[in-house]
Amino acid sequence: MQGYEAGNRLRYRLTLASGMLECLCFAGVVFGFASLVFVLKEDGYFSELCVSAPSTNGTLTKADCSRQDEQFSLVFTIASFLNNFLNLASGYLFDRFGTMVTRLLGVSLYTTGTLLVAFSSAAFSELLFPALSCIAVGGILLLLTNMQVGNLFAAHRSTIITLYNGAFDSSSAVFLIFKVLYEQGISLRSSFLVLSMCSIIHLLRTFLLMPRTHIPYPLPQHYTYGLNCRKAHTYNVEQSERMRDGVMTLSQEFRERDNVSCEFPRLEVSFRSCVLSWFFLCHVLWLSIMQLRHYLFIGTLNPMLNRLANNEPKLVSHYTNAFAMTQLCGVLCAPWNGVIMDRHKGTPLAPGESEQEADLRSSCLSLFLTSLQCLLFSVCASVPVLPLQYVTFALQVLNRSFLYGGNAAFISIAFPACHFGKLYGLVMSMSAVVSLLQYPCFALVKGALSGDPFFVDIALTVLTLLVFIHPVYTFIHCRKVACHREDCAQAQATAASKMAEAIL
């Protein structure tokens, strides 16, 4: 049995390490679009949209490529929208059919997208629309199936979820590598063909190091998965959740029979009750506003750098590289959010406090810090000073790492595990609808504001203040629960005292 347990631990660690590499090298590459745009412009994609315009002195002419920038922004807008909007269908697919089916679909989409980019050209620039969308959707499916790996390590569950999301963010640096290779003479087609062939790794991991259905939480004893796993040691997460709910319901019935109803108010299992809760609504608002700010920044980074650098190609390339390099730090920043959320693990719970309540209480600080980071990032992004953008880049990657890792971890804490995929997908889908506002914002800047995004940046900074509603509401909820628990403890003590007096 000891050898069997050692084999399981090795399998768990291999799953953790390989999932980390998968998220770091593949899942979120689409968010390195700013680096890819630089290469695509060099190869002449959408170059027919550039027109000659007179310069300021009226004698010379220069190329006006604002329509080209707008087209690239539209490519990213559609890809980032589908990346989130289709999460509702992805989440349902994951909850209903399990890990293997979801991953096979994700790998298929991802490979299709990379092959479309590989065989595209300036003459077929429109292929970028389906290509980037397939890469985005396939990548998020890989992330969705990997986040459950945190269930294998209960004491570090939130840390692992945030670590994977940080790796997802850092994978955007892959396009920076493609840009550097391009400058060294390696074509974009060769790079994307290599990326396509790496799908073999995803398939091997799907069959060897991932479960066919789901990884349950809490983890049953002797749980295993993958090739040649014993049927007696495989579990269904929905059945595990129902059994746990049944035990809690029975426990509550005994309390009600004794006229003591001081149980921590657990969120109901039904999907509808989760969606209609204030936690869910506040969380959607929190994610949507911050995601809109990040998407608009990424989608307009290239024209913004061109404007601040007076269209100096070398300077724009330098700052583009600096931005892409900071994205590598996402995998280093994200685990700190998980550490904040897991800081109570291993310490005794307060009398009458449930594990879910303790997790929720720890998430308050994480939600507040993420909101504060976004506000600071938005303020720095609004100041049109080129050297200050180094600070903006650092704050952006820090906040983005906290945002997506905290999003997944909070959903896993506040809601039942059997609805994780659907709730995660619905949150991302609803936030995707809000993220569509980035394109009209970009059109407004290019049109009425003559390329100056200052007023749009100020408006988004003011809007960012609304994200503080979520941590404040969560904090108030935890305080109310703590007070309710204290009142119940006093009531129980009084009832016990009266019962003792009656016996005497």
PDB file of N, CA, C and O in Angstrom, residues 394-461:
ATOM      1  N   ALA A 394       4.446  46.933 -15.216  1.00  0.00           N
ATOM      2  CA  ALA A 394       4.616  46.133 -13.999  1.00  0.00           C
ATOM      3  C   ALA A 394       3.293  45.975 -13.253  1.00  0.00           C
ATOM      4  O   ALA A 394       2.937  44.882 -12.801  1.00  0.00           O
ATOM      5  N   LEU A 395       2.557  47.089 -13.125  1.00  0.00           N
ATOM      6  CA  LEU A 395       1.267  47.033 -12.435  1.00  0.00           C
ATOM      7  C   LEU A 395       0.255  46.198 -13.218  1.00  0.00           C
ATOM      8  O   LEU A 395      -0.573  45.485 -12.635  1.00  0.00           O
ATOM      9  N   GLN A 396       0.339  46.262 -14.550  1.00  0.00           N
ATOM     10  CA  GLN A 396      -0.606  45.505 -15.373  1.00  0.00           C
ATOM     11  C   GLN A 396      -0.431  44.009 -15.191  1.00  0.00           C
ATOM     12  O   GLN A 396      -1.416  43.270 -15.012  1.00  0.00           O
ATOM     13  N   VAL A 397       0.811  43.541 -15.226  1.00  0.00           N
ATOM     14  CA  VAL A 397       1.025  42.094 -15.101  1.00  0.00           C
ATOM     15  C   VAL A 397       0.727  41.624 -13.685  1.00  0.00           C
ATOM     16  O   VAL A 397       0.189  40.532 -13.471  1.00  0.00           O
ATOM     17  N   LEU A 398       1.037  42.457 -12.688  1.00  0.00           N
ATOM     18  CA  LEU A 398       0.722  42.098 -11.305  1.00  0.00           C
ATOM     19  C   LEU A 398      -0.786  41.989 -11.104  1.00  0.00           C
ATOM     20  O   LEU A 398      -1.287  41.002 -10.544  1.00  0.00           O
ATOM     21  N   ASN A 399      -1.516  43.000 -11.582  1.00  0.00           N
ATOM     22  CA  ASN A 399      -2.971  42.992 -11.404  1.00  0.00           C
ATOM     23  C   ASN A 399      -3.646  41.894 -12.212  1.00  0.00           C
ATOM     24  O   ASN A 399      -4.579  41.240 -11.727  1.00  0.00           O
ATOM     25  N   ARG A 400      -3.172  41.675 -13.415  1.00  0.00           N
ATOM     26  CA  ARG A 400      -3.764  40.629 -14.252  1.00  0.00           C
ATOM     27  C   ARG A 400      -3.566  39.247 -13.621  1.00  0.00           C
ATOM     28  O   ARG A 400      -4.467  38.407 -13.639  1.00  0.00           O
ATOM     29  N   SER A 401      -2.396  39.028 -13.028  1.00  0.00           N
ATOM     30  CA  SER A 401      -2.120  37.751 -12.371  1.00  0.00           C
ATOM     31  C   SER A 401      -3.038  37.554 -11.167  1.00  0.00           C
ATOM     32  O   SER A 401      -3.571  36.452 -10.958  1.00  0.00           O
ATOM     33  N   PHE A 402      -3.208  38.603 -10.375  1.00  0.00           N
ATOM     34  CA  PHE A 402      -4.101  38.526  -9.221  1.00  0.00           C
ATOM     35  C   PHE A 402      -5.552  38.367  -9.663  1.00  0.00           C
ATOM     36  O   PHE A 402      -6.321  37.643  -9.027  1.00  0.00           O
ATOM     37  N   LEU A 403      -5.913  39.037 -10.762  1.00  0.00           N
ATOM     38  CA  LEU A 403      -7.313  39.065 -11.193  1.00  0.00           C
ATOM     39  C   LEU A 403      -7.817  37.683 -11.589  1.00  0.00           C
ATOM     40  O   LEU A 403      -8.820  37.201 -11.044  1.00  0.00           O
ATOM     41  N   TYR A 404      -7.153  37.033 -12.518  1.00  0.00           N
ATOM     42  CA  TYR A 404      -7.680  35.775 -13.044  1.00  0.00           C
ATOM     43  C   TYR A 404      -7.479  34.610 -12.077  1.00  0.00           C
ATOM     44  O   TYR A 404      -8.325  33.716 -11.986  1.00  0.00           O
ATOM     45  N   GLY A 405      -6.357  34.624 -11.357  1.00  0.00           N
ATOM     46  CA  GLY A 405      -6.183  33.596 -10.335  1.00  0.00           C
ATOM     47  C   GLY A 405      -7.191  33.749  -9.217  1.00  0.00           C
ATOM     48  O   GLY A 405      -7.799  32.774  -8.754  1.00  0.00           O
ATOM     49  N   GLY A 406      -7.418  34.991  -8.782  1.00  0.00           N
ATOM     50  CA  GLY A 406      -8.395  35.244  -7.728  1.00  0.00           C
ATOM     51  C   GLY A 406      -9.813  34.958  -8.174  1.00  0.00           C
ATOM     52  O   GLY A 406     -10.654  34.510  -7.375  1.00  0.00           O
ATOM     53  N   ASN A 407     -10.097  35.191  -9.450  1.00  0.00           N
ATOM     54  CA  ASN A 407     -11.421  34.894  -9.990  1.00  0.00           C
ATOM     55  C   ASN A 407     -11.748  33.411  -9.855  1.00  0.00           C
ATOM     56  O   ASN A 407     -12.787  33.028  -9.309  1.00  0.00           O
ATOM     57  N   ALA A 408     -10.860  32.554 -10.335  1.00  0.00           N
ATOM     58  CA  ALA A 408     -11.099  31.112 -10.272  1.00  0.00           C
ATOM     59  C   ALA A 408     -11.115  30.605  -8.842  1.00  0.00           C
ATOM     60  O   ALA A 408     -11.959  29.776  -8.464  1.00  0.00           O
ATOM     61  N   ALA A 409     -10.187  31.106  -8.020  1.00  0.00           N
ATOM     62  CA  ALA A 409     -10.117  30.643  -6.631  1.00  0.00           C
ATOM     63  C   ALA A 409     -11.370  31.048  -5.856  1.00  0.00           C
ATOM     64  O   ALA A 409     -11.896  30.261  -5.055  1.00  0.00           O
ATOM     65  N   PHE A 410     -11.871  32.266  -6.077  1.00  0.00           N
ATOM     66  CA  PHE A 410     -13.066  32.716  -5.352  1.00  0.00           C
ATOM     67  C   PHE A 410     -14.280  31.865  -5.726  1.00  0.00           C
ATOM     68  O   PHE A 410     -15.088  31.517  -4.863  1.00  0.00           O
ATOM     69  N   ILE A 411     -14.428  31.549  -7.016  1.00  0.00           N
ATOM     70  CA  ILE A 411     -15.556  30.718  -7.443  1.00  0.00           C
ATOM     71  C   ILE A 411     -15.476  29.338  -6.797  1.00  0.00           C
ATOM     72  O   ILE A 411     -16.482  28.775  -6.368  1.00  0.00           O
ATOM     73  N   SER A 412     -14.262  28.791  -6.707  1.00  0.00           N
ATOM     74  CA  SER A 412     -14.104  27.465  -6.088  1.00  0.00           C
ATOM     75  C   SER A 412     -14.392  27.498  -4.592  1.00  0.00           C
ATOM     76  O   SER A 412     -14.792  26.492  -4.007  1.00  0.00           O
ATOM     77  N   ILE A 413     -14.228  28.665  -3.968  1.00  0.00           N
ATOM     78  CA  ILE A 413     -14.472  28.803  -2.535  1.00  0.00           C
ATOM     79  C   ILE A 413     -15.948  29.070  -2.236  1.00  0.00           C
ATOM     80  O   ILE A 413     -16.556  28.443  -1.363  1.00  0.00           O
ATOM     81  N   ALA A 414     -16.536  29.992  -2.970  1.00  0.00           N
ATOM     82  CA  ALA A 414     -17.865  30.498  -2.623  1.00  0.00           C
ATOM     83  C   ALA A 414     -19.006  29.632  -3.126  1.00  0.00           C
ATOM     84  O   ALA A 414     -20.132  29.756  -2.629  1.00  0.00           O
ATOM     85  N   PHE A 415     -18.743  28.739  -4.075  1.00  0.00           N
ATOM     86  CA  PHE A 415     -19.831  27.975  -4.695  1.00  0.00           C
ATOM     87  C   PHE A 415     -19.493  26.481  -4.713  1.00  0.00           C
ATOM     88  O   PHE A 415     -18.335  26.100  -4.605  1.00  0.00           O
ATOM     89  N   PRO A 416     -20.515  25.626  -4.875  1.00  0.00           N
ATOM     90  CA  PRO A 416     -20.294  24.173  -4.881  1.00  0.00           C
ATOM     91  C   PRO A 416     -19.409  23.730  -6.039  1.00  0.00           C
ATOM     92  O   PRO A 416     -19.466  24.279  -7.136  1.00  0.00           O
ATOM     93  N   ALA A 417     -18.609  22.692  -5.787  1.00  0.00           N
ATOM     94  CA  ALA A 417     -17.668  22.199  -6.800  1.00  0.00           C
ATOM     95  C   ALA A 417     -18.380  21.654  -8.030  1.00  0.00           C
ATOM     96  O   ALA A 417     -17.851  21.729  -9.134  1.00  0.00           O
ATOM     97  N   CYS A 418     -19.601  21.104  -7.856  1.00  0.00           N
ATOM     98  CA  CYS A 418     -20.291  20.499  -8.995  1.00  0.00           C
ATOM     99  C   CYS A 418     -20.741  21.533 -10.022  1.00  0.00           C
ATOM    100  O   CYS A 418     -21.104  21.183 -11.141  1.00  0.00           O
ATOM    101  N   HIS A 419     -20.725  22.826  -9.649  1.00  0.00           N
ATOM    102  CA  HIS A 419     -21.118  23.887 -10.584  1.00  0.00           C
ATOM    103  C   HIS A 419     -19.933  24.756 -10.992  1.00  0.00           C
ATOM    104  O   HIS A 419     -20.136  25.794 -11.627  1.00  0.00           O
ATOM    105  N   PHE A 420     -18.700  24.337 -10.644  1.00  0.00           N
ATOM    106  CA  PHE A 420     -17.551  25.202 -10.898  1.00  0.00           C
ATOM    107  C   PHE A 420     -17.422  25.559 -12.382  1.00  0.00           C
ATOM    108  O   PHE A 420     -17.267  26.726 -12.748  1.00  0.00           O
ATOM    109  N   GLY A 421     -17.474  24.550 -13.252  1.00  0.00           N
ATOM    110  CA  GLY A 421     -17.294  24.797 -14.679  1.00  0.00           C
ATOM    111  C   GLY A 421     -18.348  25.744 -15.234  1.00  0.00           C
ATOM    112  O   GLY A 421     -18.035  26.684 -15.972  1.00  0.00           O
ATOM    113  N   LYS A 422     -19.604  25.513 -14.870  1.00  0.00           N
ATOM    114  CA  LYS A 422     -20.696  26.357 -15.395  1.00  0.00           C
ATOM    115  C   LYS A 422     -20.602  27.777 -14.854  1.00  0.00           C
ATOM    116  O   LYS A 422     -20.787  28.748 -15.593  1.00  0.00           O
ATOM    117  N   LEU A 423     -20.320  27.912 -13.548  1.00  0.00           N
ATOM    118  CA  LEU A 423     -20.237  29.250 -12.958  1.00  0.00           C
ATOM    119  C   LEU A 423     -19.018  30.011 -13.485  1.00  0.00           C
ATOM    120  O   LEU A 423     -19.108  31.210 -13.789  1.00  0.00           O
ATOM    121  N   TYR A 424     -17.898  29.325 -13.588  1.00  0.00           N
ATOM    122  CA  TYR A 424     -16.695  29.958 -14.148  1.00  0.00           C
ATOM    123  C   TYR A 424     -16.967  30.400 -15.587  1.00  0.00           C
ATOM    124  O   TYR A 424     -16.617  31.521 -15.984  1.00  0.00           O
ATOM    125  N   GLY A 425     -17.621  29.526 -16.349  1.00  0.00           N
ATOM    126  CA  GLY A 425     -17.941  29.875 -17.732  1.00  0.00           C
ATOM    127  C   GLY A 425     -18.914  31.020 -17.833  1.00  0.00           C
ATOM    128  O   GLY A 425     -18.753  31.916 -18.675  1.00  0.00           O
ATOM    129  N   LEU A 426     -19.937  31.047 -16.953  1.00  0.00           N
ATOM    130  CA  LEU A 426     -20.926  32.119 -17.000  1.00  0.00           C
ATOM    131  C   LEU A 426     -20.306  33.459 -16.619  1.00  0.00           C
ATOM    132  O   LEU A 426     -20.593  34.487 -17.244  1.00  0.00           O
ATOM    133  N   VAL A 427     -19.451  33.454 -15.591  1.00  0.00           N
ATOM    134  CA  VAL A 427     -18.765  34.694 -15.192  1.00  0.00           C
ATOM    135  C   VAL A 427     -17.928  35.230 -16.349  1.00  0.00           C
ATOM    136  O   VAL A 427     -17.970  36.424 -16.672  1.00  0.00           O
ATOM    137  N   MET A 428     -17.161  34.345 -16.979  1.00  0.00           N
ATOM    138  CA  MET A 428     -16.312  34.777 -18.077  1.00  0.00           C
ATOM    139  C   MET A 428     -17.139  35.223 -19.284  1.00  0.00           C
ATOM    140  O   MET A 428     -16.767  36.180 -19.985  1.00  0.00           O
ATOM    141  N   SER A 429     -18.269  34.562 -19.533  1.00  0.00           N
ATOM    142  CA  SER A 429     -19.122  34.936 -20.665  1.00  0.00           C
ATOM    143  C   SER A 429     -19.744  36.310 -20.459  1.00  0.00           C
ATOM    144  O   SER A 429     -19.781  37.139 -21.376  1.00  0.00           O
ATOM    145  N   MET A 430     -20.249  36.550 -19.250  1.00  0.00           N
ATOM    146  CA  MET A 430     -20.868  37.847 -18.971  1.00  0.00           C
ATOM    147  C   MET A 430     -19.834  38.964 -19.009  1.00  0.00           C
ATOM    148  O   MET A 430     -20.108  40.071 -19.497  1.00  0.00           O
ATOM    149  N   SER A 431     -18.627  38.687 -18.520  1.00  0.00           N
ATOM    150  CA  SER A 431     -17.581  39.706 -18.578  1.00  0.00           C
ATOM    151  C   SER A 431     -17.132  39.943 -20.020  1.00  0.00           C
ATOM    152  O   SER A 431     -16.690  41.044 -20.371  1.00  0.00           O
ATOM    153  N   ALA A 432     -17.274  38.912 -20.866  1.00  0.00           N
ATOM    154  CA  ALA A 432     -16.905  39.065 -22.275  1.00  0.00           C
ATOM    155  C   ALA A 432     -17.825  40.045 -22.986  1.00  0.00           C
ATOM    156  O   ALA A 432     -17.394  40.811 -23.857  1.00  0.00           O
ATOM    157  N   VAL A 433     -19.107  40.020 -22.632  1.00  0.00           N
ATOM    158  CA  VAL A 433     -20.056  40.964 -23.232  1.00  0.00           C
ATOM    159  C   VAL A 433     -19.645  42.394 -22.902  1.00  0.00           C
ATOM    160  O   VAL A 433     -19.666  43.288 -23.759  1.00  0.00           O
ATOM    161  N   VAL A 434     -19.234  42.604 -21.653  1.00  0.00           N
ATOM    162  CA  VAL A 434     -18.782  43.944 -21.250  1.00  0.00           C
ATOM    163  C   VAL A 434     -17.493  44.318 -21.986  1.00  0.00           C
ATOM    164  O   VAL A 434     -17.293  45.482 -22.365  1.00  0.00           O
ATOM    165  N   SER A 435     -16.628  43.326 -22.214  1.00  0.00           N
ATOM    166  CA  SER A 435     -15.344  43.620 -22.870  1.00  0.00           C
ATOM    167  C   SER A 435     -15.513  44.075 -24.312  1.00  0.00           C
ATOM    168  O   SER A 435     -14.586  44.655 -24.888  1.00  0.00           O
ATOM    169  N   LEU A 436     -16.681  43.838 -24.915  1.00  0.00           N
ATOM    170  CA  LEU A 436     -16.920  44.320 -26.278  1.00  0.00           C
ATOM    171  C   LEU A 436     -16.887  45.843 -26.360  1.00  0.00           C
ATOM    172  O   LEU A 436     -16.731  46.413 -27.442  1.00  0.00           O
ATOM    173  N   LEU A 437     -17.028  46.513 -25.210  1.00  0.00           N
ATOM    174  CA  LEU A 437     -16.974  47.976 -25.196  1.00  0.00           C
ATOM    175  C   LEU A 437     -15.606  48.500 -25.590  1.00  0.00           C
ATOM    176  O   LEU A 437     -15.459  49.686 -25.903  1.00  0.00           O
ATOM    177  N   GLN A 438     -14.584  47.621 -25.596  1.00  0.00           N
ATOM    178  CA  GLN A 438     -13.242  48.091 -25.948  1.00  0.00           C
ATOM    179  C   GLN A 438     -13.177  48.584 -27.393  1.00  0.00           C
ATOM    180  O   GLN A 438     -12.451  49.538 -27.688  1.00  0.00           O
ATOM    181  N   TYR A 439     -13.944  47.950 -28.284  1.00  0.00           N
ATOM    182  CA  TYR A 439     -13.861  48.357 -29.696  1.00  0.00           C
ATOM    183  C   TYR A 439     -14.486  49.734 -29.935  1.00  0.00           C
ATOM    184  O   TYR A 439     -13.871  50.585 -30.579  1.00  0.00           O
ATOM    185  N   PRO A 440     -15.710  50.028 -29.412  1.00  0.00           N
ATOM    186  CA  PRO A 440     -16.213  51.404 -29.557  1.00  0.00           C
ATOM    187  C   PRO A 440     -15.327  52.429 -28.867  1.00  0.00           C
ATOM    188  O   PRO A 440     -15.224  53.571 -29.326  1.00  0.00           O
ATOM    189  N   CYS A 441     -14.685  52.026 -27.748  1.00  0.00           N
ATOM    190  CA  CYS A 441     -13.758  52.950 -27.089  1.00  0.00           C
ATOM    191  C   CYS A 441     -12.576  53.259 -28.009  1.00  0.00           C
ATOM    192  O   CYS A 441     -12.144  54.410 -28.128  1.00  0.00           O
ATOM    193  N   PHE A 442     -12.070  52.214 -28.678  1.00  0.00           N
ATOM    194  CA  PHE A 442     -10.957  52.397 -29.599  1.00  0.00           C
ATOM    195  C   PHE A 442     -11.386  53.273 -30.779  1.00  0.00           C
ATOM    196  O   PHE A 442     -10.634  54.169 -31.208  1.00  0.00           O
ATOM    197  N   ALA A 443     -12.590  53.044 -31.301  1.00  0.00           N
ATOM    198  CA  ALA A 443     -13.097  53.850 -32.412  1.00  0.00           C
ATOM    199  C   ALA A 443     -13.292  55.302 -31.995  1.00  0.00           C
ATOM    200  O   ALA A 443     -13.036  56.228 -32.772  1.00  0.00           O
ATOM    201  N   LEU A 444     -13.738  55.508 -30.742  1.00  0.00           N
ATOM    202  CA  LEU A 444     -13.922  56.873 -30.229  1.00  0.00           C
ATOM    203  C   LEU A 444     -12.586  57.597 -30.151  1.00  0.00           C
ATOM    204  O   LEU A 444     -12.479  58.781 -30.522  1.00  0.00           O
ATOM    205  N   VAL A 445     -11.558  56.893 -29.669  1.00  0.00           N
ATOM    206  CA  VAL A 445     -10.229  57.507 -29.565  1.00  0.00           C
ATOM    207  C   VAL A 445      -9.695  57.859 -30.952  1.00  0.00           C
ATOM    208  O   VAL A 445      -9.171  58.964 -31.171  1.00  0.00           O
ATOM    209  N   LYS A 446      -9.830  56.936 -31.911  1.00  0.00           N
ATOM    210  CA  LYS A 446      -9.308  57.167 -33.248  1.00  0.00           C
ATOM    211  C   LYS A 446     -10.101  58.234 -34.003  1.00  0.00           C
ATOM    212  O   LYS A 446      -9.559  58.924 -34.869  1.00  0.00           O
ATOM    213  N   GLY A 447     -11.389  58.373 -33.661  1.00  0.00           N
ATOM    214  CA  GLY A 447     -12.236  59.304 -34.388  1.00  0.00           C
ATOM    215  C   GLY A 447     -12.372  60.647 -33.702  1.00  0.00           C
ATOM    216  O   GLY A 447     -11.606  61.585 -33.949  1.00  0.00           O
ATOM    217  N   ALA A 448     -13.343  60.766 -32.803  1.00  0.00           N
ATOM    218  CA  ALA A 448     -13.675  62.048 -32.181  1.00  0.00           C
ATOM    219  C   ALA A 448     -12.537  62.632 -31.354  1.00  0.00           C
ATOM    220  O   ALA A 448     -12.390  63.854 -31.251  1.00  0.00           O
ATOM    221  N   LEU A 449     -11.717  61.764 -30.744  1.00  0.00           N
ATOM    222  CA  LEU A 449     -10.654  62.265 -29.861  1.00  0.00           C
ATOM    223  C   LEU A 449      -9.315  62.413 -30.572  1.00  0.00           C
ATOM    224  O   LEU A 449      -8.296  62.694 -29.920  1.00  0.00           O
ATOM    225  N   SER A 450      -9.288  62.193 -31.878  1.00  0.00           N
ATOM    226  CA  SER A 450      -8.093  62.413 -32.703  1.00  0.00           C
ATOM    227  C   SER A 450      -6.869  61.651 -32.200  1.00  0.00           C
ATOM    228  O   SER A 450      -5.745  62.162 -32.211  1.00  0.00           O
ATOM    229  N   GLY A 451      -7.084  60.420 -31.725  1.00  0.00           N
ATOM    230  CA  GLY A 451      -5.970  59.575 -31.305  1.00  0.00           C
ATOM    231  C   GLY A 451      -5.513  59.775 -29.878  1.00  0.00           C
ATOM    232  O   GLY A 451      -4.603  59.075 -29.414  1.00  0.00           O
ATOM    233  N   ASP A 452      -6.130  60.712 -29.145  1.00  0.00           N
ATOM    234  CA  ASP A 452      -5.736  60.964 -27.757  1.00  0.00           C
ATOM    235  C   ASP A 452      -6.705  60.238 -26.818  1.00  0.00           C
ATOM    236  O   ASP A 452      -7.880  60.616 -26.703  1.00  0.00           O
ATOM    237  N   PRO A 453      -6.250  59.189 -26.106  1.00  0.00           N
ATOM    238  CA  PRO A 453      -7.158  58.391 -25.266  1.00  0.00           C
ATOM    239  C   PRO A 453      -7.337  58.931 -23.853  1.00  0.00           C
ATOM    240  O   PRO A 453      -7.890  58.236 -22.996  1.00  0.00           O
ATOM    241  N   PHE A 454      -6.889  60.165 -23.586  1.00  0.00           N
ATOM    242  CA  PHE A 454      -6.857  60.675 -22.211  1.00  0.00           C
ATOM    243  C   PHE A 454      -8.238  60.628 -21.547  1.00  0.00           C
ATOM    244  O   PHE A 454      -8.385  60.129 -20.418  1.00  0.00           O
ATOM    245  N   PHE A 455      -9.264  61.126 -22.222  1.00  0.00           N
ATOM    246  CA  PHE A 455     -10.598  61.196 -21.604  1.00  0.00           C
ATOM    247  C   PHE A 455     -11.211  59.798 -21.418  1.00  0.00           C
ATOM    248  O   PHE A 455     -11.916  59.545 -20.433  1.00  0.00           O
ATOM    249  N   VAL A 456     -10.937  58.890 -22.345  1.00  0.00           N
ATOM    250  CA  VAL A 456     -11.403  57.507 -22.176  1.00  0.00           C
ATOM    251  C   VAL A 456     -10.701  56.860 -20.997  1.00  0.00           C
ATOM    252  O   VAL A 456     -11.331  56.148 -20.189  1.00  0.00           O
ATOM    253  N   ASP A 457      -9.407  57.109 -20.847  1.00  0.00           N
ATOM    254  CA  ASP A 457      -8.657  56.551 -19.715  1.00  0.00           C
ATOM    255  C   ASP A 457      -9.188  57.082 -18.388  1.00  0.00           C
ATOM    256  O   ASP A 457      -9.300  56.331 -17.404  1.00  0.00           O
ATOM    257  N   ILE A 458      -9.510  58.368 -18.347  1.00  0.00           N
ATOM    258  CA  ILE A 458     -10.049  58.952 -17.114  1.00  0.00           C
ATOM    259  C   ILE A 458     -11.398  58.332 -16.772  1.00  0.00           C
ATOM    260  O   ILE A 458     -11.678  57.986 -15.608  1.00  0.00           O
ATOM    261  N   ALA A 459     -12.249  58.165 -17.797  1.00  0.00           N
ATOM    262  CA  ALA A 459     -13.563  57.563 -17.567  1.00  0.00           C
ATOM    263  C   ALA A 459     -13.433  56.138 -17.034  1.00  0.00           C
ATOM    264  O   ALA A 459     -14.156  55.735 -16.104  1.00  0.00           O
ATOM    265  N   LEU A 460     -12.510  55.359 -17.584  1.00  0.00           N
ATOM    266  CA  LEU A 460     -12.302  53.990 -17.120  1.00  0.00           C
ATOM    267  C   LEU A 460     -11.715  53.957 -15.715  1.00  0.00           C
ATOM    268  O   LEU A 460     -12.028  53.058 -14.923  1.00  0.00           O
ATOM    269  N   THR A 461     -10.884  54.935 -15.383  1.00  0.00           N
ATOM    270  CA  THR A 461     -10.323  55.004 -14.029  1.00  0.00           C
ATOM    271  C   THR A 461     -11.416  55.260 -12.998  1.00  0.00           C
ATOM    272  O   THR A 461     -11.441  54.646 -11.926  1.00  0.00           O
TER     273      THR A 461
END
